[in-house]
């Protein structure tokens, strides 16, 4: 049943009715015949199982509702020029993975090799990683270069994503020089295996700038290199940056469960504690972000007494003090341990030579 009210049409049906753009409307008055205009797009999802075949196409127009096999578009055309059969493809931060069975200039046919037991949903806008494929894609796009003129006016820091080679850094620095900017900080996001392999050269190139940093983008890095290898890579990145006196941002899923759900897991508390060795920790957004900031500050202040970068500080352990009475209360003040008013800041090895039992020692 159709009703017209103040120029607006309202419809009601007593059974399921399929309406789409262009559907012809024939009300009781033949003079009012018309068509439904363009309806807004509705986000769809694909449910993929192990063994399914997925077509990844250069054409990003929506696939037909009924088609021979599921299909998605890829917004990076260089993928189709360099990908080969047998190479890996990861979707949505590795939640779904597959192998390329066939590659043409316009299509990659992918056999799904990893998905959840009941199938994994793939939605629009999710990332696609091809770790085995060498892509000759500049880190700075034409739009990036156009946006830099606004960035240098409004921002304090610019992050360079998917940097791979020193030439990517050089191009950014030259563009900033051309814009007359010597203030903006530059942070390199290390999120590919190629960026990790080239990190020493990337750092040397970046040091032409006074305000610099490195972000360990662990999400993409884990997808590119594997989760077990990522645990080692983040350590090596920390060592290299410490040697170069370059500050590090510890990023990706830090206290994510707390920020989004209000309750942290045990594992992410340990992960946040590891972040104390970096100069900055990036948190995820979520409805409990205030609680996440408070917990992170508490964890980092505690760990600052135990570690300075990768060096253990060996603070005094309270269980080793037999003279301490059980009724003395352990409390924290401004990040330093205090027992009954006694300052327990971590003991450090002095920088100058000292005599210890007749053996001279010095910090190395």
Tab-separated table of C-alpha atoms in Angstrom, residues 8-353:
chain	number	residue	atom	x	y	z
A	8	UNK	CA	6.736	11.969	0.491
A	9	UNK	CA	5.726	8.452	-0.488
A	10	UNK	CA	5.345	5.767	2.158
A	11	UNK	CA	4.895	2.095	1.363
A	12	UNK	CA	3.639	-0.858	3.417
A	13	UNK	CA	3.368	-4.522	2.454
A	14	UNK	CA	1.932	-7.587	4.139
A	15	UNK	CA	4.592	-9.851	2.645
A	16	UNK	CA	8.303	-9.700	1.793
A	17	UNK	CA	8.870	-7.321	-1.111
A	18	UNK	CA	12.129	-6.731	-2.975
A	19	UNK	CA	12.711	-3.113	-3.993
A	20	UNK	CA	15.687	-1.753	-5.866
A	21	UNK	CA	16.839	1.234	-7.859
A	22	UNK	CA	14.535	1.598	-10.854
A	23	UNK	CA	11.671	-0.476	-9.432
A	24	UNK	CA	8.458	0.792	-11.101
A	25	UNK	CA	5.748	2.078	-8.785
A	26	UNK	CA	2.126	1.874	-10.014
A	27	UNK	CA	-0.271	3.417	-7.448
A	28	UNK	CA	-4.046	3.455	-7.830
A	29	UNK	CA	-3.856	6.753	-9.724
A	30	UNK	CA	-2.179	6.037	-13.089
A	31	UNK	CA	-1.014	9.655	-13.250
A	32	UNK	CA	1.385	9.013	-10.355
A	33	UNK	CA	3.346	6.179	-11.969
A	34	UNK	CA	7.050	6.505	-11.208
A	35	UNK	CA	10.276	4.674	-10.332
A	36	UNK	CA	12.330	4.281	-7.184
A	37	UNK	CA	15.380	6.515	-7.359
A	38	UNK	CA	18.945	5.545	-6.563
A	39	UNK	CA	19.092	3.723	-3.239
A	40	UNK	CA	22.157	4.155	-0.962
A	41	UNK	CA	24.687	1.344	-1.136
A	42	UNK	CA	24.507	-1.196	1.642
A	43	UNK	CA	27.685	-2.778	2.920
A	44	UNK	CA	27.805	-6.485	2.154
A	45	UNK	CA	30.042	-9.244	3.453
A	46	UNK	CA	31.513	-12.422	2.027
A	47	UNK	CA	31.740	-15.538	4.168
A	48	UNK	CA	34.806	-17.519	3.141
A	49	UNK	CA	35.802	-21.046	4.152
A	50	UNK	CA	39.013	-22.991	3.676
A	51	UNK	CA	39.010	-24.372	0.135
A	52	UNK	CA	36.844	-21.596	-1.344
A	53	UNK	CA	37.996	-19.758	-4.461
A	54	UNK	CA	37.932	-15.945	-4.387
A	55	UNK	CA	38.420	-13.667	-7.400
A	56	UNK	CA	40.326	-10.448	-6.711
A	57	UNK	CA	39.747	-8.079	-9.610
A	58	UNK	CA	41.117	-4.788	-10.877
A	59	UNK	CA	37.515	-3.688	-11.396
A	60	UNK	CA	36.173	-2.341	-8.096
A	61	UNK	CA	32.521	-2.029	-9.105
A	62	UNK	CA	30.154	-4.093	-6.907
A	63	UNK	CA	29.856	-7.717	-7.957
A	64	UNK	CA	26.482	-9.098	-9.089
A	65	UNK	CA	24.307	-10.507	-6.330
A	66	UNK	CA	24.436	-13.908	-8.008
A	67	UNK	CA	27.769	-14.849	-9.543
A	68	UNK	CA	29.748	-18.015	-10.191
A	69	UNK	CA	32.215	-17.345	-7.340
A	70	UNK	CA	32.735	-14.580	-4.755
A	71	UNK	CA	34.536	-11.506	-6.031
A	72	UNK	CA	36.151	-8.417	-4.544
A	73	UNK	CA	38.001	-5.473	-6.059
A	74	UNK	CA	41.509	-4.281	-5.218
A	75	UNK	CA	42.300	-0.571	-5.296
A	76	UNK	CA	46.036	-1.012	-6.030
A	77	UNK	CA	46.476	-1.873	-9.728
A	78	UNK	CA	50.211	-2.645	-9.315
A	79	UNK	CA	49.239	-5.861	-7.521
A	80	UNK	CA	47.973	-7.348	-10.797
A	81	UNK	CA	51.172	-6.389	-12.607
A	82	UNK	CA	53.548	-8.150	-10.189
A	83	UNK	CA	51.658	-10.956	-8.410
A	84	UNK	CA	52.345	-14.542	-9.513
A	85	UNK	CA	50.760	-17.962	-8.891
A	86	UNK	CA	51.933	-19.577	-5.672
A	87	UNK	CA	52.295	-16.310	-3.768
A	88	UNK	CA	50.464	-15.611	-0.514
A	89	UNK	CA	47.586	-13.187	-0.051
A	90	UNK	CA	46.290	-12.068	3.359
A	91	UNK	CA	43.026	-10.265	4.034
A	92	UNK	CA	41.919	-8.256	7.075
A	93	UNK	CA	45.212	-8.380	9.031
A	94	UNK	CA	45.682	-12.074	8.294
A	95	UNK	CA	42.288	-13.291	9.520
A	96	UNK	CA	41.829	-14.838	6.050
A	97	UNK	CA	44.695	-16.116	3.901
A	98	UNK	CA	45.101	-17.821	0.561
A	99	UNK	CA	47.402	-18.734	-2.316
A	100	UNK	CA	47.214	-17.308	-5.815
A	101	UNK	CA	46.270	-20.075	-8.261
A	102	UNK	CA	46.004	-17.939	-11.382
A	103	UNK	CA	47.097	-14.389	-12.215
A	104	UNK	CA	46.070	-12.249	-15.173
A	105	UNK	CA	46.424	-8.484	-15.765
A	106	UNK	CA	42.908	-7.968	-14.384
A	107	UNK	CA	42.268	-10.849	-11.983
A	108	UNK	CA	43.876	-12.945	-9.244
A	109	UNK	CA	42.221	-16.276	-8.472
A	110	UNK	CA	42.895	-17.091	-4.810
A	111	UNK	CA	42.354	-20.410	-3.046
A	112	UNK	CA	41.525	-19.793	0.627
A	113	UNK	CA	43.898	-21.684	2.942
A	114	UNK	CA	43.087	-20.107	6.297
A	115	UNK	CA	39.772	-19.034	7.794
A	116	UNK	CA	37.767	-19.625	10.961
A	117	UNK	CA	36.272	-23.128	11.332
A	118	UNK	CA	32.766	-21.826	10.607
A	119	UNK	CA	33.930	-19.376	7.961
A	120	UNK	CA	35.308	-15.838	8.189
A	121	UNK	CA	33.482	-12.719	7.070
A	122	UNK	CA	35.295	-10.354	4.715
A	123	UNK	CA	33.858	-6.839	4.585
A	124	UNK	CA	34.535	-3.814	2.421
A	125	UNK	CA	37.521	-1.610	3.220
A	126	UNK	CA	39.680	-4.351	4.767
A	127	UNK	CA	43.381	-4.507	3.952
A	128	UNK	CA	45.020	-6.836	1.434
A	129	UNK	CA	48.644	-7.902	1.995
A	130	UNK	CA	50.825	-9.635	-0.602
A	131	UNK	CA	54.059	-10.291	1.334
A	132	UNK	CA	55.679	-12.403	-1.402
A	133	UNK	CA	55.076	-9.809	-4.123
A	134	UNK	CA	57.583	-7.016	-4.689
A	135	UNK	CA	55.575	-3.925	-5.513
A	136	UNK	CA	57.246	-0.942	-7.150
A	137	UNK	CA	54.876	1.512	-5.538
A	138	UNK	CA	56.076	4.868	-4.173
A	139	UNK	CA	55.319	5.491	-0.510
A	140	UNK	CA	54.079	8.980	-1.406
A	141	UNK	CA	51.138	9.185	-3.793
A	142	UNK	CA	50.169	12.241	-5.823
A	143	UNK	CA	47.429	12.971	-3.276
A	144	UNK	CA	49.950	12.715	-0.417
A	145	UNK	CA	52.158	15.293	-2.090
A	146	UNK	CA	49.184	17.605	-2.600
A	147	UNK	CA	48.104	17.216	1.040
A	148	UNK	CA	51.555	18.049	2.430
A	149	UNK	CA	50.990	21.770	1.860
A	150	UNK	CA	48.156	21.596	4.412
A	151	UNK	CA	49.989	19.193	6.714
A	152	UNK	CA	52.971	21.510	7.254
A	153	UNK	CA	50.599	24.272	8.394
A	154	UNK	CA	48.357	22.272	10.741
A	155	UNK	CA	50.292	19.222	11.978
A	156	UNK	CA	53.186	18.623	14.352
A	157	UNK	CA	54.218	15.250	12.929
A	158	UNK	CA	53.780	13.437	9.623
A	159	UNK	CA	53.888	9.617	9.456
A	160	UNK	CA	55.227	7.973	6.309
A	161	UNK	CA	53.345	4.709	5.777
A	162	UNK	CA	54.585	1.708	3.798
A	163	UNK	CA	58.067	3.158	3.428
A	164	UNK	CA	60.357	0.634	1.747
A	165	UNK	CA	63.522	2.290	0.493
A	166	UNK	CA	65.675	5.342	1.333
A	167	UNK	CA	64.386	6.971	-1.866
A	168	UNK	CA	60.919	7.147	-0.244
A	169	UNK	CA	62.349	9.124	2.678
A	170	UNK	CA	64.416	11.355	0.409
A	171	UNK	CA	61.357	12.244	-1.617
A	172	UNK	CA	59.438	13.285	1.492
A	173	UNK	CA	62.311	15.363	2.871
A	174	UNK	CA	62.801	17.143	-0.465
A	175	UNK	CA	59.109	17.976	-0.618
A	176	UNK	CA	59.200	19.388	2.923
A	177	UNK	CA	62.248	21.471	2.001
A	178	UNK	CA	60.434	22.733	-1.081
A	179	UNK	CA	57.544	23.830	1.137
A	180	UNK	CA	60.014	25.659	3.371
A	181	UNK	CA	59.316	23.544	6.456
A	182	UNK	CA	62.074	22.737	8.952
A	183	UNK	CA	59.808	22.204	11.994
A	184	UNK	CA	57.597	19.218	11.173
A	185	UNK	CA	58.528	15.922	12.793
A	186	UNK	CA	58.803	12.842	10.567
A	187	UNK	CA	57.955	9.306	11.720
A	188	UNK	CA	58.642	6.207	9.620
A	189	UNK	CA	56.110	3.383	9.991
A	190	UNK	CA	57.945	0.079	9.717
A	191	UNK	CA	55.266	-2.304	8.482
A	192	UNK	CA	56.845	-4.357	5.676
A	193	UNK	CA	59.682	-6.872	5.489
A	194	UNK	CA	61.429	-4.660	2.941
A	195	UNK	CA	61.352	-1.687	5.311
A	196	UNK	CA	62.872	-3.813	8.069
A	197	UNK	CA	65.678	-5.036	5.808
A	198	UNK	CA	66.452	-1.459	4.794
A	199	UNK	CA	66.067	0.052	8.268
A	200	UNK	CA	69.756	1.083	8.767
A	201	UNK	CA	69.744	2.963	5.449
A	202	UNK	CA	66.319	4.439	6.195
A	203	UNK	CA	67.551	5.775	9.537
A	204	UNK	CA	70.674	7.316	7.996
A	205	UNK	CA	68.555	9.087	5.398
A	206	UNK	CA	66.041	10.241	7.995
A	207	UNK	CA	68.740	11.775	10.209
A	208	UNK	CA	68.961	14.740	7.848
A	209	UNK	CA	65.869	15.923	9.726
A	210	UNK	CA	66.121	17.179	13.359
A	211	UNK	CA	62.816	15.753	14.669
A	212	UNK	CA	62.423	12.106	13.747
A	213	UNK	CA	61.020	8.839	15.033
A	214	UNK	CA	60.092	5.276	14.104
A	215	UNK	CA	56.779	3.491	14.656
A	216	UNK	CA	56.715	-0.293	14.952
A	217	UNK	CA	53.453	-0.997	13.111
A	218	UNK	CA	53.081	-4.520	14.442
A	219	UNK	CA	49.783	-5.332	12.732
A	220	UNK	CA	50.986	-5.164	9.147
A	221	UNK	CA	54.462	-6.339	10.148
A	222	UNK	CA	53.029	-9.528	11.671
A	223	UNK	CA	50.984	-10.204	8.530
A	224	UNK	CA	53.988	-9.605	6.269
A	225	UNK	CA	56.565	-11.580	8.277
A	226	UNK	CA	54.548	-13.989	10.423
A	227	UNK	CA	53.664	-13.643	14.099
A	228	UNK	CA	56.612	-15.657	15.433
A	229	UNK	CA	59.108	-13.658	13.353
A	230	UNK	CA	57.440	-10.383	14.366
A	231	UNK	CA	58.352	-11.008	18.013
A	232	UNK	CA	62.006	-11.013	16.986
A	233	UNK	CA	61.719	-8.133	14.525
A	234	UNK	CA	60.343	-5.713	17.096
A	235	UNK	CA	63.362	-6.412	19.299
A	236	UNK	CA	65.811	-5.771	16.470
A	237	UNK	CA	64.032	-2.539	15.505
A	238	UNK	CA	64.323	-1.355	19.114
A	239	UNK	CA	68.055	-2.129	19.169
A	240	UNK	CA	68.755	-0.356	15.897
A	241	UNK	CA	66.810	2.734	16.910
A	242	UNK	CA	68.473	2.884	20.310
A	243	UNK	CA	71.883	2.732	18.632
A	244	UNK	CA	70.847	5.597	16.353
A	245	UNK	CA	69.282	7.583	19.262
A	246	UNK	CA	65.959	7.603	17.404
A	247	UNK	CA	62.768	7.478	19.526
A	248	UNK	CA	60.352	4.593	18.974
A	249	UNK	CA	56.546	4.421	19.040
A	250	UNK	CA	55.195	1.063	20.279
A	251	UNK	CA	51.953	0.584	18.355
A	252	UNK	CA	49.113	-1.762	17.359
A	253	UNK	CA	46.546	-3.338	19.703
A	254	UNK	CA	48.139	-2.116	22.935
A	255	UNK	CA	45.471	-2.604	25.644
A	256	UNK	CA	42.908	-2.972	22.856
A	257	UNK	CA	40.641	-5.312	24.812
A	258	UNK	CA	40.625	-2.886	27.742
A	259	UNK	CA	39.958	0.171	25.538
A	260	UNK	CA	37.084	-1.537	23.719
A	261	UNK	CA	35.623	-3.866	26.340
A	262	UNK	CA	36.638	-2.413	29.699
A	263	UNK	CA	38.604	-5.458	30.898
A	264	UNK	CA	42.231	-6.207	29.889
A	265	UNK	CA	43.582	-9.665	29.189
A	266	UNK	CA	46.654	-10.887	31.080
A	267	UNK	CA	48.665	-11.049	27.875
A	268	UNK	CA	48.046	-7.442	26.877
A	269	UNK	CA	49.196	-6.189	30.280
A	270	UNK	CA	52.528	-7.925	29.624
A	271	UNK	CA	52.596	-6.419	26.138
A	272	UNK	CA	51.984	-2.933	27.564
A	273	UNK	CA	54.820	-3.492	30.018
A	274	UNK	CA	57.145	-4.270	27.104
A	275	UNK	CA	56.223	-0.886	25.670
A	276	UNK	CA	58.139	0.837	28.495
A	277	UNK	CA	61.307	0.354	26.437
A	278	UNK	CA	59.910	2.677	23.771
A	279	UNK	CA	59.614	6.442	24.037
A	280	UNK	CA	55.910	6.450	23.135
A	281	UNK	CA	53.022	3.961	23.273
A	282	UNK	CA	50.037	4.305	20.952
A	283	UNK	CA	46.638	3.197	22.239
A	284	UNK	CA	43.581	2.093	20.321
A	285	UNK	CA	40.381	4.101	20.421
A	286	UNK	CA	37.402	2.738	22.331
A	287	UNK	CA	34.697	3.622	24.855
A	288	UNK	CA	37.060	2.811	27.760
A	289	UNK	CA	40.048	4.792	26.496
A	290	UNK	CA	40.243	6.829	29.740
A	291	UNK	CA	40.667	3.637	31.770
A	292	UNK	CA	43.246	2.388	29.247
A	293	UNK	CA	45.324	5.559	29.632
A	294	UNK	CA	45.215	5.249	33.434
A	295	UNK	CA	46.243	1.575	33.410
A	296	UNK	CA	48.983	2.212	30.859
A	297	UNK	CA	50.438	5.064	32.922
A	298	UNK	CA	50.476	2.828	36.014
A	299	UNK	CA	52.103	-0.100	34.183
A	300	UNK	CA	54.757	2.087	32.544
A	301	UNK	CA	55.647	3.894	35.777
A	302	UNK	CA	56.143	0.546	37.515
A	303	UNK	CA	58.248	-0.877	34.701
A	304	UNK	CA	60.406	2.285	34.567
A	305	UNK	CA	61.922	1.105	37.854
A	306	UNK	CA	62.981	-2.189	36.296
A	307	UNK	CA	64.132	-1.275	32.771
A	308	UNK	CA	65.885	1.553	30.980
A	309	UNK	CA	65.404	0.691	27.317
A	310	UNK	CA	66.720	-2.880	27.075
A	311	UNK	CA	68.909	-2.587	30.201
A	312	UNK	CA	67.723	-4.180	33.440
A	313	UNK	CA	68.042	-1.745	36.378
A	314	UNK	CA	67.957	-4.390	39.131
A	315	UNK	CA	65.996	-2.419	41.744
A	316	UNK	CA	65.916	-3.439	45.385
A	317	UNK	CA	63.614	-6.399	46.006
A	318	UNK	CA	61.591	-5.954	49.201
A	319	UNK	CA	61.533	-9.663	50.030
A	320	UNK	CA	65.321	-9.492	50.523
A	321	UNK	CA	65.066	-7.136	53.522
A	322	UNK	CA	64.655	-9.147	56.741
A	323	UNK	CA	64.667	-5.921	58.768
A	324	UNK	CA	61.461	-4.733	57.087
A	325	UNK	CA	58.475	-5.314	59.372
A	326	UNK	CA	55.362	-6.992	57.867
A	327	UNK	CA	53.191	-4.034	58.894
A	328	UNK	CA	55.048	-1.664	56.574
A	329	UNK	CA	52.943	-0.711	53.618
A	330	UNK	CA	54.127	-0.717	50.018
A	331	UNK	CA	52.925	2.346	48.187
A	332	UNK	CA	53.839	4.330	45.120
A	333	UNK	CA	54.519	8.043	44.882
A	334	UNK	CA	55.172	9.808	41.556
A	335	UNK	CA	56.382	6.600	39.957
A	336	UNK	CA	59.058	5.874	42.625
A	337	UNK	CA	58.792	3.016	45.138
A	338	UNK	CA	58.412	4.138	48.758
A	339	UNK	CA	58.304	1.897	51.845
A	340	UNK	CA	57.438	3.765	55.041
A	341	UNK	CA	58.898	6.950	53.592
A	342	UNK	CA	62.132	5.298	52.443
A	343	UNK	CA	63.078	6.142	48.865
A	344	UNK	CA	63.589	2.962	46.847
A	345	UNK	CA	64.500	4.381	43.451
A	346	UNK	CA	66.406	1.776	41.431
A	347	UNK	CA	70.110	1.557	42.085
A	348	UNK	CA	72.182	2.264	38.984
A	349	UNK	CA	75.743	1.397	38.128
A	350	UNK	CA	77.724	4.669	38.329
A	351	UNK	CA	79.149	6.042	35.118
A	352	UNK	CA	82.577	6.634	36.708
A	353	UNK	CA	85.022	3.910	37.903
